[in-house]
XYZ file of C-alpha atoms in Angstrom:
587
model
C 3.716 -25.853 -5.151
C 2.736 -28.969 -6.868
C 0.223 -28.663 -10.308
C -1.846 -31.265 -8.554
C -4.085 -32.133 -4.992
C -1.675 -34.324 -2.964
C -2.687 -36.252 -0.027
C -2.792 -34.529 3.595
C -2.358 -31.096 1.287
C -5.127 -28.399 1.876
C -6.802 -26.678 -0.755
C -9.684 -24.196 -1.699
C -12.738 -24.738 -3.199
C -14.507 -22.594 -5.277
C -18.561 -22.778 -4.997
C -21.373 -21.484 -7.738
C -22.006 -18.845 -4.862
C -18.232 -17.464 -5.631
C -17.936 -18.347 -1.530
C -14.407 -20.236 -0.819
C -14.113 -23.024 1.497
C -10.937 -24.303 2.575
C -10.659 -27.719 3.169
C -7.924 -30.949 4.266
C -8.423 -33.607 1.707
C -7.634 -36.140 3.549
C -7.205 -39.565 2.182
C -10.313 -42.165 2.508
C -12.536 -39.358 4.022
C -15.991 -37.775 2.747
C -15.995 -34.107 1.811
C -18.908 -31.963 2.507
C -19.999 -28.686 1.157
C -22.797 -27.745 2.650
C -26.046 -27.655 0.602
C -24.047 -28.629 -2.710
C -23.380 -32.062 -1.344
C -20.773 -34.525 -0.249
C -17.778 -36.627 -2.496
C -15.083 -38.713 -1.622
C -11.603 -36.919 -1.465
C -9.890 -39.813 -3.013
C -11.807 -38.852 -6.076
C -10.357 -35.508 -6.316
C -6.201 -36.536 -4.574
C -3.694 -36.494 -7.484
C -5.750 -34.742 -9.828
C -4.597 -31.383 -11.399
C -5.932 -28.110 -9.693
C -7.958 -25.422 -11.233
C -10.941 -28.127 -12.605
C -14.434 -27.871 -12.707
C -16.171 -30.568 -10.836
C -20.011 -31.678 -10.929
C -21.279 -33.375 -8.235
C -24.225 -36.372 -9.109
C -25.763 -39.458 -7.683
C -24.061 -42.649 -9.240
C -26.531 -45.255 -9.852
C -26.174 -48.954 -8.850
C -25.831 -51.101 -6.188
C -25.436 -48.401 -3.804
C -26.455 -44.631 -4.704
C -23.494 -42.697 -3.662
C -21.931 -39.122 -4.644
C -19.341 -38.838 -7.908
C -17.818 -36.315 -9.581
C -17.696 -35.669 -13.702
C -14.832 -33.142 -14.848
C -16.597 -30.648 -16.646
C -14.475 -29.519 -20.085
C -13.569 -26.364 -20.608
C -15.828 -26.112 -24.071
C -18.920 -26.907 -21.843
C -17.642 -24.090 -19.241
C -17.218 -21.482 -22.649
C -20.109 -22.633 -24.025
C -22.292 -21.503 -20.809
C -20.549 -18.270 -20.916
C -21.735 -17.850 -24.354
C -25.027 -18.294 -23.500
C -24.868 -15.986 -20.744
C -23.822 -13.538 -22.871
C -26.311 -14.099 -25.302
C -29.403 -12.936 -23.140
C -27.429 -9.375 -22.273
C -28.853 -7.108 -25.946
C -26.312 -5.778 -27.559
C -25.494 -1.971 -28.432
C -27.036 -1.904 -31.681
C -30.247 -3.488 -30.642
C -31.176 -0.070 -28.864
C -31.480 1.860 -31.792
C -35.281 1.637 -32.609
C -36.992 2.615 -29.177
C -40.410 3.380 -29.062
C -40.756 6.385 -26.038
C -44.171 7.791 -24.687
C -44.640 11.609 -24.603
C -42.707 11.934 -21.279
C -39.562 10.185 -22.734
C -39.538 7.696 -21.292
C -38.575 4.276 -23.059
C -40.338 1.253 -22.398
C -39.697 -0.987 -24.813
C -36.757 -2.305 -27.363
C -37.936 -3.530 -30.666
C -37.229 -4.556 -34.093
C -37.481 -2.958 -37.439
C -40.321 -5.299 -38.034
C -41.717 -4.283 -34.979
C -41.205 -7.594 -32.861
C -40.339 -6.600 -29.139
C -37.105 -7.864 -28.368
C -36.734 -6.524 -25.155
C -38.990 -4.775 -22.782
C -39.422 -2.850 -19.432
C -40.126 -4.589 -16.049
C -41.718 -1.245 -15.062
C -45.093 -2.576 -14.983
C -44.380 -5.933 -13.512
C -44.982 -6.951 -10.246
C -42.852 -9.830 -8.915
C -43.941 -11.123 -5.497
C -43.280 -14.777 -4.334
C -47.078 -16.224 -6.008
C -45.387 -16.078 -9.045
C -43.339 -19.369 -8.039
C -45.543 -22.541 -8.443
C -43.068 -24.850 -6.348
C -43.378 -24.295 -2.545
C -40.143 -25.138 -0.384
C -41.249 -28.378 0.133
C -41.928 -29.437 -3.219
C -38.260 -28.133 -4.157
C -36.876 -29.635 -1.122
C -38.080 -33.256 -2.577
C -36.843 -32.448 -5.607
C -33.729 -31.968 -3.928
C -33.829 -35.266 -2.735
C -34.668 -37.088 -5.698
C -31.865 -35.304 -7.811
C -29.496 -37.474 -9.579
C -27.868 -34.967 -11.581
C -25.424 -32.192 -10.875
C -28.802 -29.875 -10.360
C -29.870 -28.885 -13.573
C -33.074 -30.672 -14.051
C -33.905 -28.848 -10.640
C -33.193 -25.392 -12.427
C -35.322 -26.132 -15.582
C -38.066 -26.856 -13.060
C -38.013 -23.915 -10.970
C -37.515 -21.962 -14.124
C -40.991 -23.628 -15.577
C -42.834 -23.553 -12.786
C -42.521 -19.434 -12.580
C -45.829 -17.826 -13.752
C -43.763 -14.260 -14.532
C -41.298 -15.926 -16.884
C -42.030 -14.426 -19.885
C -42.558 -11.093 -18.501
C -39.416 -10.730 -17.338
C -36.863 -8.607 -19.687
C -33.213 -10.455 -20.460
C -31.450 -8.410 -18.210
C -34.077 -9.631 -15.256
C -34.218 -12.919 -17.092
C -30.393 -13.687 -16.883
C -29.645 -12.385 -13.055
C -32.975 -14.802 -11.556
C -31.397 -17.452 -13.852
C -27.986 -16.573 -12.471
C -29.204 -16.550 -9.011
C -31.037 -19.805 -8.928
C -27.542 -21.494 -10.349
C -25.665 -20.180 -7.863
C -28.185 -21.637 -5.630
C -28.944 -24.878 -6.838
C -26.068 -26.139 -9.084
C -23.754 -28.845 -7.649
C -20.658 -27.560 -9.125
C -17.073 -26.301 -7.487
C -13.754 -25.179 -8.571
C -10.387 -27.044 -7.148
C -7.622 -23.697 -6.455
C -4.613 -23.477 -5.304
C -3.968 -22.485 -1.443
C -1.676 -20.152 -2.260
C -0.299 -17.012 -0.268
C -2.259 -14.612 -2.055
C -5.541 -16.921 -2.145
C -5.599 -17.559 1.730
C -5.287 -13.642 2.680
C -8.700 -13.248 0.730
C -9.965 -16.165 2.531
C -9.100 -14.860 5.572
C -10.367 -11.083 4.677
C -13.577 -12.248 3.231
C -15.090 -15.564 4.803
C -13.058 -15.414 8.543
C -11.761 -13.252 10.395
C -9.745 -10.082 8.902
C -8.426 -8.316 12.664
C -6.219 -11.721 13.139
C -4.397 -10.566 9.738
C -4.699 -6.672 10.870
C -7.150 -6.245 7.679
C -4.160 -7.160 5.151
C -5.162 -7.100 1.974
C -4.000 -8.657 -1.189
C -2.393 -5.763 -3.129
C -1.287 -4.415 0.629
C 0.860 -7.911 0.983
C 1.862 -7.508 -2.565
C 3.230 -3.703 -1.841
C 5.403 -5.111 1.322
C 7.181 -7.936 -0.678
C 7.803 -5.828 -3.239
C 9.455 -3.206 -1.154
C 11.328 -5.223 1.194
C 12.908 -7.023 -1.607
C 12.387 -10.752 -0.075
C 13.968 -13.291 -2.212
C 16.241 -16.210 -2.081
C 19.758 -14.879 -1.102
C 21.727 -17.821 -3.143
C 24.316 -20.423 -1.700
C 27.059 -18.592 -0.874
C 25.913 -15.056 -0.600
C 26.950 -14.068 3.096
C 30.587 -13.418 4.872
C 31.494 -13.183 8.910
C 31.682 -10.342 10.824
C 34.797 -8.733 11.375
C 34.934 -10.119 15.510
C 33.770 -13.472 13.981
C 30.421 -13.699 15.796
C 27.889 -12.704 13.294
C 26.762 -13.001 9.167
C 26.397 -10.490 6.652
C 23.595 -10.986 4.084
C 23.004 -14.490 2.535
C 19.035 -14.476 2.776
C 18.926 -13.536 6.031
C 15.555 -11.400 7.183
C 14.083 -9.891 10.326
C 10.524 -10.444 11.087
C 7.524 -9.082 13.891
C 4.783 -10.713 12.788
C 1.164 -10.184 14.670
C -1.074 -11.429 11.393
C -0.805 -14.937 12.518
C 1.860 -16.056 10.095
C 0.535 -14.457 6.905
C 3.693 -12.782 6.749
C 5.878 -15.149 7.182
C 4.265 -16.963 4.561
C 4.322 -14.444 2.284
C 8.536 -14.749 2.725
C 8.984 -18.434 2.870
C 6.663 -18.286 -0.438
C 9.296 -15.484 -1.738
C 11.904 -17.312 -0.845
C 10.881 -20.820 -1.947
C 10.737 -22.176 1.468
C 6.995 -22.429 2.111
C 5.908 -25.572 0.361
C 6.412 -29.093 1.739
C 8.294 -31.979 0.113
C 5.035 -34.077 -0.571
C 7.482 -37.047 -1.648
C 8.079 -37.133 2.043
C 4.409 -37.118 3.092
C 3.448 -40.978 4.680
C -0.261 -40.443 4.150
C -1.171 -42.019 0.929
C -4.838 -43.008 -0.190
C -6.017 -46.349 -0.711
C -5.613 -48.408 -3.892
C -8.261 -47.560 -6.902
C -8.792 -46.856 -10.227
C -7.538 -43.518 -11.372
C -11.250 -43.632 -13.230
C -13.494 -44.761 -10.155
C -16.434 -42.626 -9.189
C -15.667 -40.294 -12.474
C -17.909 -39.965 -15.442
C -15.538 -40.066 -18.840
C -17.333 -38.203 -20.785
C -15.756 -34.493 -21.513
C -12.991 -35.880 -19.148
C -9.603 -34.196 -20.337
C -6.590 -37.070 -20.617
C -4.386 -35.033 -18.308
C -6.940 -35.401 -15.558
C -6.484 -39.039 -15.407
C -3.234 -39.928 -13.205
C -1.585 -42.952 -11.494
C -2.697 -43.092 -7.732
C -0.026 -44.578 -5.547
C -0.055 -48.797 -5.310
C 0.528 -48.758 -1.926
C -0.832 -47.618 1.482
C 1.677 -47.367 4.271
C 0.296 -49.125 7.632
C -1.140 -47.373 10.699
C 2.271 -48.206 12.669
C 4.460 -46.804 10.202
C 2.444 -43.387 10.155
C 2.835 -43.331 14.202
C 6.417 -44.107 13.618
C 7.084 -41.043 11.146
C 4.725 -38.755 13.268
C 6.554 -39.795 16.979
C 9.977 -38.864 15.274
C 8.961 -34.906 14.428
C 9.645 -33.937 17.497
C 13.035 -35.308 18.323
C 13.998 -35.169 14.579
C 13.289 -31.274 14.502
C 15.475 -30.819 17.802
C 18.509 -32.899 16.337
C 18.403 -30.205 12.995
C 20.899 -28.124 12.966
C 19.334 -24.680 11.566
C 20.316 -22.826 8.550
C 22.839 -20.826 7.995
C 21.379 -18.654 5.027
C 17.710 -17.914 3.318
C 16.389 -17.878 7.145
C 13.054 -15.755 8.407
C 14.120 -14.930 12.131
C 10.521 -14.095 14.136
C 10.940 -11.803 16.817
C 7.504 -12.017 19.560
C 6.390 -11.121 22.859
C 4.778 -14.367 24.179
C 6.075 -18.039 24.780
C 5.685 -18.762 21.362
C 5.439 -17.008 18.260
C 1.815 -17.001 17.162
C 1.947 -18.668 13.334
C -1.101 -20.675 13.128
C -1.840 -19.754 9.257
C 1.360 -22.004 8.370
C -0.911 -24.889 9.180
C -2.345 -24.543 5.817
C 0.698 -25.373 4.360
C 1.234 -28.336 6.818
C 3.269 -27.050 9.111
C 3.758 -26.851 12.881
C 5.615 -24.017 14.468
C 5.775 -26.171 18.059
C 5.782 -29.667 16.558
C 7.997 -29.224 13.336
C 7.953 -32.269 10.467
C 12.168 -32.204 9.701
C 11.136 -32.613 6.018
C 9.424 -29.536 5.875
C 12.083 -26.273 4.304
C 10.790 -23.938 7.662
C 11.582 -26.831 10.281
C 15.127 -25.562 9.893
C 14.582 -22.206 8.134
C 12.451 -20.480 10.491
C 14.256 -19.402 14.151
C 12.378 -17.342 16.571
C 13.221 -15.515 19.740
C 11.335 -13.229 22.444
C 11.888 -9.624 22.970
C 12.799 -10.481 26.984
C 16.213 -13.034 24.766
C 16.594 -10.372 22.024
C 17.584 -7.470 24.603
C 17.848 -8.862 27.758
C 19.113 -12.330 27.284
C 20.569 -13.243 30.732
C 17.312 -12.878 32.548
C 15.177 -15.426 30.006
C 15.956 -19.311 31.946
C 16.378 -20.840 28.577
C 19.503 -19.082 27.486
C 20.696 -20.012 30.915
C 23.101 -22.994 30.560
C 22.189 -25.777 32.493
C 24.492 -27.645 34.866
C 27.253 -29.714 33.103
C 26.561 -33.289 34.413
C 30.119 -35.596 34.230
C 29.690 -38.884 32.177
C 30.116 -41.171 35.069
C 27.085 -39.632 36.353
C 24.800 -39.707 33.793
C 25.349 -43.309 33.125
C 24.065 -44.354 36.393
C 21.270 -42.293 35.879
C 17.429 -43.796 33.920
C 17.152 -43.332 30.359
C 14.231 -40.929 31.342
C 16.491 -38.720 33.410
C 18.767 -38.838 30.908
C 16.518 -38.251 28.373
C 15.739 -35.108 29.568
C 18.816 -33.813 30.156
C 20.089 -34.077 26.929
C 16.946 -32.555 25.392
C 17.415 -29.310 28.360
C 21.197 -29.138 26.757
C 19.927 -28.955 22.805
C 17.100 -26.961 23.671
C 19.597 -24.542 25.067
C 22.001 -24.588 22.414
C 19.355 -23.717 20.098
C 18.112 -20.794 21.581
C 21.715 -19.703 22.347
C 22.621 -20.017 18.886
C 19.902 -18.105 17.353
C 19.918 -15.595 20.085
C 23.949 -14.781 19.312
C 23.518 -14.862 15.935
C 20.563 -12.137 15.985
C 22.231 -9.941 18.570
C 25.300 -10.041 15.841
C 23.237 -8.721 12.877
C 23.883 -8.159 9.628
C 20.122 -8.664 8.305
C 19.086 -8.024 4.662
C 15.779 -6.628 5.409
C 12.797 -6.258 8.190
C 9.567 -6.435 7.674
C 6.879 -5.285 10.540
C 3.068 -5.878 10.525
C 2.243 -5.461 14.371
C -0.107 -3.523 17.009
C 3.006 -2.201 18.840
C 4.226 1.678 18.080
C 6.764 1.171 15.553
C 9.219 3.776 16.668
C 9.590 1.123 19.808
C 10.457 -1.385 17.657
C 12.820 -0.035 14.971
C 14.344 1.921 17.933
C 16.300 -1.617 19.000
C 16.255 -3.778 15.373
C 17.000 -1.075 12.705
C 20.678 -1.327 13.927
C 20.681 -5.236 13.470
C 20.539 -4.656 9.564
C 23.225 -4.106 7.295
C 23.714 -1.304 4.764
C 21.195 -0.842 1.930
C 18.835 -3.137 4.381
C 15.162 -2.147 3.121
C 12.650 -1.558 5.963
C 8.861 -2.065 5.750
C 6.315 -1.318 8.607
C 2.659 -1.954 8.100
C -0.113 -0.434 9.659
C -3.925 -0.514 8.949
C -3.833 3.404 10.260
C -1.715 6.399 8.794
C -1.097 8.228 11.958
C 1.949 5.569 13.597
C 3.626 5.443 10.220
C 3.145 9.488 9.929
C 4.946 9.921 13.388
C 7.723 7.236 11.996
C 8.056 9.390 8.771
C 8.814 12.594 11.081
C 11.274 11.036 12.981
C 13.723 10.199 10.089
C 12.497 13.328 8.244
C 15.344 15.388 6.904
C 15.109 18.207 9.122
C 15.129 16.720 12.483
C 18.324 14.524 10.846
C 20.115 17.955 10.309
C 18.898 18.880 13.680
C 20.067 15.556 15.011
C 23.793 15.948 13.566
C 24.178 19.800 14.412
C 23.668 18.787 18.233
C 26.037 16.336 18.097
C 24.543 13.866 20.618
C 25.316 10.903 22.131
C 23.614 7.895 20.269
C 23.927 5.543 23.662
C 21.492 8.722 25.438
C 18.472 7.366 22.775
C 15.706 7.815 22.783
C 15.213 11.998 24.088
C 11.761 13.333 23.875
C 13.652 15.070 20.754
C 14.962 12.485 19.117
C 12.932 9.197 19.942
C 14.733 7.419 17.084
C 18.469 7.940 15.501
C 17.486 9.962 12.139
C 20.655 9.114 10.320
C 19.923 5.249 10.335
C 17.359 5.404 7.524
C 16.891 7.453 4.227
C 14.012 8.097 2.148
C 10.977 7.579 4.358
C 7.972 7.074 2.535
C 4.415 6.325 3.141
C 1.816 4.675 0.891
C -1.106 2.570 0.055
C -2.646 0.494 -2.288
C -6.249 -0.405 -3.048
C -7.397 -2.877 -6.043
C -10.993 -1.983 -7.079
C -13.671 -4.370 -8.719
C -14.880 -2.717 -11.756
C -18.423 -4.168 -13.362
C -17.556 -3.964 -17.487
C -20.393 -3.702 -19.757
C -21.495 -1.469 -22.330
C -22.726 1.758 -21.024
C -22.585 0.558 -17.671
C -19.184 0.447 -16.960
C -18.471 1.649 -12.854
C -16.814 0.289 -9.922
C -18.709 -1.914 -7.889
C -20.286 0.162 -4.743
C -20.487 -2.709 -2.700
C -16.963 -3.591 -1.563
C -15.469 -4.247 1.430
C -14.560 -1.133 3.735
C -12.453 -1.597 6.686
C -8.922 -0.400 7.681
C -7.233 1.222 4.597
C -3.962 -0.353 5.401
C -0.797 1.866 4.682
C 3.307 0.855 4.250
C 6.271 2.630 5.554
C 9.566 1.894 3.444
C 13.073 3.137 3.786
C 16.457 1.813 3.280
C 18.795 1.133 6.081
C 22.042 3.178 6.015
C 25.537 3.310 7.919
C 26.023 7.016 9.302
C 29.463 8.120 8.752
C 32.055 9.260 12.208
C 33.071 12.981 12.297
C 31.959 15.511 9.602
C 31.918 15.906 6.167
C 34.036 19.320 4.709
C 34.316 20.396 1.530
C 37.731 20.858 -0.298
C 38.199 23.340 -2.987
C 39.185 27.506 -3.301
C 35.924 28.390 -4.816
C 34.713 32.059 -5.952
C 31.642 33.435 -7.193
C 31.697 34.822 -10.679
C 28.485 36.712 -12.234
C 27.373 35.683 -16.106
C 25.893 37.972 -18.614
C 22.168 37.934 -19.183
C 19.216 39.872 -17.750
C 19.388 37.898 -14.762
C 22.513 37.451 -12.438
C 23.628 33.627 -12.510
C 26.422 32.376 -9.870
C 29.064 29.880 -10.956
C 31.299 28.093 -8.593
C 34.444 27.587 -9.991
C 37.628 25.277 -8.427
C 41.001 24.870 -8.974
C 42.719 23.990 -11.801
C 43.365 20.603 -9.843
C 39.714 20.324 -9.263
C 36.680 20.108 -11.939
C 34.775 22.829 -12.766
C 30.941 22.803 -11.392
C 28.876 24.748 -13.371
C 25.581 24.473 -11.659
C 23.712 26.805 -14.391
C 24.786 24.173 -17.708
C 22.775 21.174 -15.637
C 19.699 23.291 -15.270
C 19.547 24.943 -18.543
C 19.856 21.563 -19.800
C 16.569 20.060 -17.955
C-alpha cells in the first residue's frame, strides 16, 4: 500500500463525528461530505495519509472550498485542553457534603468552588439564544473551518456558567463534532473496511465479521506468501504441492479474499500503472502554509494522459486479462455456487473480478471455479471443448466469427486448466466463511489439501462448528477405524465426514471490547455493538496411514516399592526402557 492518496485509489475519511466515509478520489472532481462541506480531490491526490485537514472558504476572485493541514502540535495542543477541563484526583479532596451525604460541590482550600453539581440545573432548549435559523446563516457566512461558529453558540448559551467541567467539556465536545469542518485521510486497508462495513453498511453481506474475528482466521490458517520456488509435481504429474497455493468459499463478498491477497502481498495495485492522472497545479494550490509540515508538500505529475489514451488502456482489460496466463504459485482459488463468484468488496482496491486490469497482482492470482466444475466437471458447457475448426476454414471466415472463436477456445482452456489443477490438489490451507453446513463442504475439499494443511471454518453461530467438532472428535475416529469401513461408502448417517482426515478440532472466539479510561471511572463501554458472536473452527489436515499400527516389544509388568503399587513396562534389551512413572514424578 502506498504512504500516500494516489489517483483513482479509494480511501476513508475520518469525520469530527468519528463516522467513516469511504470515498473515490477521483482526479478533477469535487468531494462532498455532507454537512462539513465540499473540496477538490486534487487538493488532497499525492499527499501522505493519516493528516488532519480543515476545510475553509478561500477568499478572492471566486469564494471556493480549501483545505489547511492542521500540525500535529495544534492537534496535541487541543487534547491538552480537553484534558484540562476533566478535575483531577486530588482536586476532590475538600468536599463540602449536606447532612444526607451527599456532595454537591468541589472546592478549594480557600474556599473558591472549582467544580460543582448540575443537580439543581435545569437545561431545556431556552437556554440557547441562537434559533436554527440564525445558526443556519451563520453557517452560510462561515469562512473558517467552523470555529467562530462554536465560540458563538458557546456565548450565546444562557446556562454556561452553570454548567460543571465535566457537563462543560461533553456540550463543548458535542457541538465540535457537530459543527467543525475537519476530517482525517486513512488508509483503506483490510482491517479498516470490515469496520466500515460492520458499522456504517451493511454487516449480513460480511456474515457479521468482525475485526479481531478476521484477525483469528489469518492467524490460524497461516496465509502468507509461499516464496518462488516452494512447490513440486505430483507423483502422476497432474497436480502441485504447496508453493502458496490456498482454497477458498467465500460468501462475505470478498472480505476474505482480501484479507489473503493482503497476507500474501497480492491485494494492492501497481499505481505506476494507473492512466488516470490529475491535472497540472501547484503542489501548494488551494492549501494554507501555515502549520503545513514539508513532507506534505509533493510533486504532482506534469502530465495528463488524453481521453483516447484512457479508452485505449481501459478497452484492452478485457482481452489483456484473457491472454494472461495464470499463476503457478501464491494463488487464492474461489470455489462458488453461482455464475460468478460474488467479490464486490475488491472494488475498493480497484479491482474487477469480471473485467480484470492485467496490471493488477489478482488478475492472474485469483482463479475461481463452481461447485457443478469442481465435482462434476463434464456436465458444466464451459469445460466442454469446443469444436476444433481447421485453418483453411477459419481464414475464410469474418474477423468477428473468428474473433469469437478464439476467445470460446481460451476461455476454455482457462477453466480447464484451473479446474485440473484443483481436482489434483495439494493445497496449503482452506479457509471457509459461508451459509452452507460445513460438514457438506469439507466432506469433498478437505481431501484436496496436503499434509499439515490448516483448516478454518467460520460461522457467526456455535452450533454448525459444534456438529463439525463431533465429527472429527476422537472417539467417533476410534469408532471410525475399529469398523474398518469403506471411505468411497461416505458419508453414513454414522460417519458424515472421514474422522481421520483432521486432528485437533477446536472451536473459539474472539471479542475486542472498548474500555472508557479515566480515573475512578474506568468500565467497558455498555453501548457496543451486539449481533452474531462469530466463532472459528481450526484443525490441521492429516494423511491417515493404510493397515494398522502394532506394537513391537516383549513387555512385562513389574510392581515398585512404595505405599502405592506403580507398573513399569519394561522391553528388551534391544529395545529402550519406558519408564512411565520417572516422566510423571518429574512434572
Amino acid at each position: 500500500m502506498d504512504s500516500v492518496v494516489q489517483p483513482a485509489a479509494y480511501v476513508a475519511i475520518r469525520l469530527p463525528s468519528e463516522k467513516l466515509k469511504v470515498i473515490q478520489v477521483m482526479p478533477n472532481t469535487t468531494i462532498s461530505i455532507g454537512k462539513y462541506g465540499s473540496f477538490q480531490a486534487n487538493d488532497i491526490i499525492h499527499r501522505p495519509y493519516h493528516l488532519t485537514f480543515e476545510i475553509y472558504e478561500k477568499q478572492g476572485a471566486e469564494v471556493k472550498p480549501a483545505l489547511r493541514i492542521v500540525s500535529a502540535a495544534q492537534l496535541c495542543a487541543e487534547t491538552e485542553d480537553k484534558g484540562a477541563l476533566t478535575p483531577s484526583e486530588d482536586e476532590g479532596d475538600n468536599v463540602p457534603d449536606n447532612n444526607d451525604g451527599v456532595q454537591y460541590e468541589v472546592v478549594a482550600e480557600d474556599g473558591e468552588v472549582i467544580m460543582r453539581t448540575n443537580r439543581e440545573i435545569i437545561d431545556d432548549s431556552t437556554s440557547q439564544k441562537l434559533t436554527m435559523e440564525d445558526i443556519e446563516t451563520l453557517k452560510e457566512n462561515e469562512t473558517s473551518s467552523g470555529k467562530d461558529l462554536i465560540a458563538k453558540i458557546l456565548e450565546s448559551h444562557s446556562a454556561l456558567d452553570q454548567k460543571t467541567a465535566f457537563a462543560l467539556a461533553k456540550y463543548t465536545l458535542r457541538k465540535t463534532k457537530k459543527y467543525l469542518r475537519r476530517f482525517t485521510l486513512l488508509p483503506l486497508d483490510v482491517p479498516l473496511l470490515t469496520r466500515w462495513m460492520l458499522l456504517e453498511k451493511e454487516p449480513a453481506k460480511i456474515l457479521e465479521l468482525r475485526e479481531e474475528t478476521l484477525a483469528l482466521i489469518a492467524s490460524w490458517s497461516n496465509v502468507h506468501h509461499g516464496g518462488a520456488a516452494q512447490y513440486c509435481l505430483t507423483s502422476n504429474g497432474t497436480g502441485m504441492i504447496g508453493g502458496g497455493r490456498y482454497l477458498v468459499v467465500d460468501e462475505t463478498g470478498g472480505l476474505l479474499v482480501a484479507m489473503m491477497a493482503e497476507r500474501m502481498g497480492i491485494l494492492y495495485p501497481n499505481y505506476k500503472d494507473v492512466s488516470i492522472q490529475p491535472q497540472k497545479r501547484d503542489p501548494c494550490e488551494g492549501f494554507s502554509t501555515t502549520d503545513m509540515p514539508t513532507d506534505a508538500i509533493n510533486q504532482t505529475t506534469d502530465s495528463q494522459p488524453n481521453a483516447a489514451n484512457q479508452q485505449e488502456t481501459s478497452s484492452k482489460h478485457s482481452a489483456a486479462s484473457h491472454s494472461a496466463s495464470p499463476a503457478k504459485r501464491n494463488t487464492i482459488t474461489v470455489i462458488h455456487a453461482n455464475t460468478q463468484p460474488n467479490l464486490s468488496l475488491l472494488k475498493y482496491f480497484l479491482f474487477d473480478h469480471a473485467n480484470p486490469d492485467p496490471s493488477h497482482p489478482l488478475a492472474t492470482h485469483l482463479q475461481s471455479l463452481s461447485w457443478l466444475q469442481l465435482l462434476s466437471p463434464t456436465d458444466d458447457t464451459g469445460y466442454v471443448e469446443p469444436e476444433m475448426v481447421p485453418n483453411e476454414t477459419l481464414q475464410t471466415w469474418k474477423s468477428s466469427k473468428r474473433g469469437n472463436y478464439y476467445r470460446k477456445r481460451r476461455r476454455w482452456e482457462r477453466i480447464k486448466s484451473v479446474v485440473d489443477e484443483t481436482r489434483a490438489g495439494g493445497f496449503d490451507g482452506l479457509v471457509v466463511a459461508s451459509v452452507m453446513n460445513p460438514a457438506t463442504i469439507l466432506h469433498h475439499v478437505v481431501p484436496l489439501l496436503h499434509g499439515g494443511a490448516s483448516v478454518v471454518v467460520y460461522s457467526p453461530t456455535i452450533e454448525p462448528l459444534a456438529e463439525l467438532a463431533d465429527y472429527y472428535s476422537t472417539p467417533r475416529r476410534t469408532a471410525f477405524i475399529a469398523s474398518e469401513p469403506n471411505r468411497n461408502m461416505l458419508p453414513t448417517d454414522d460417519f458424515p465426514l472421514d474422522p481421520t482426515l483432521l486432528l485437533g478440532p477446536t472451536i473459539q472466539t474472539a471479542r475486542a471490547r472498548t474500555w472508557q479510561v479515566l480515573p475512578g471511572r474506568s468500565h467497558p463501554h455498555m453501548t457496543g455493538r451486539g449481533g452474531a458472536e462469530g466463532y472459528v473452527f481450526t484443525g490441521i489436515r492429516v494423511l491417515p496411514v493404510e493397515g494398522k499400527v502394532e506394537a513391537r516389544g516383549n513387555f512385562k509388568r513389574r510392581k515398585t516399592s512404595g505405599s502405592t503399587s506403580k507398573v513399569v513396562l519394561e522391553a528388551e534389551e534391544d529395545s529402550p526402557t519406558v519408564k512411565a512413572e520417572e516422566s510423571c514424578n518429574e512434572h
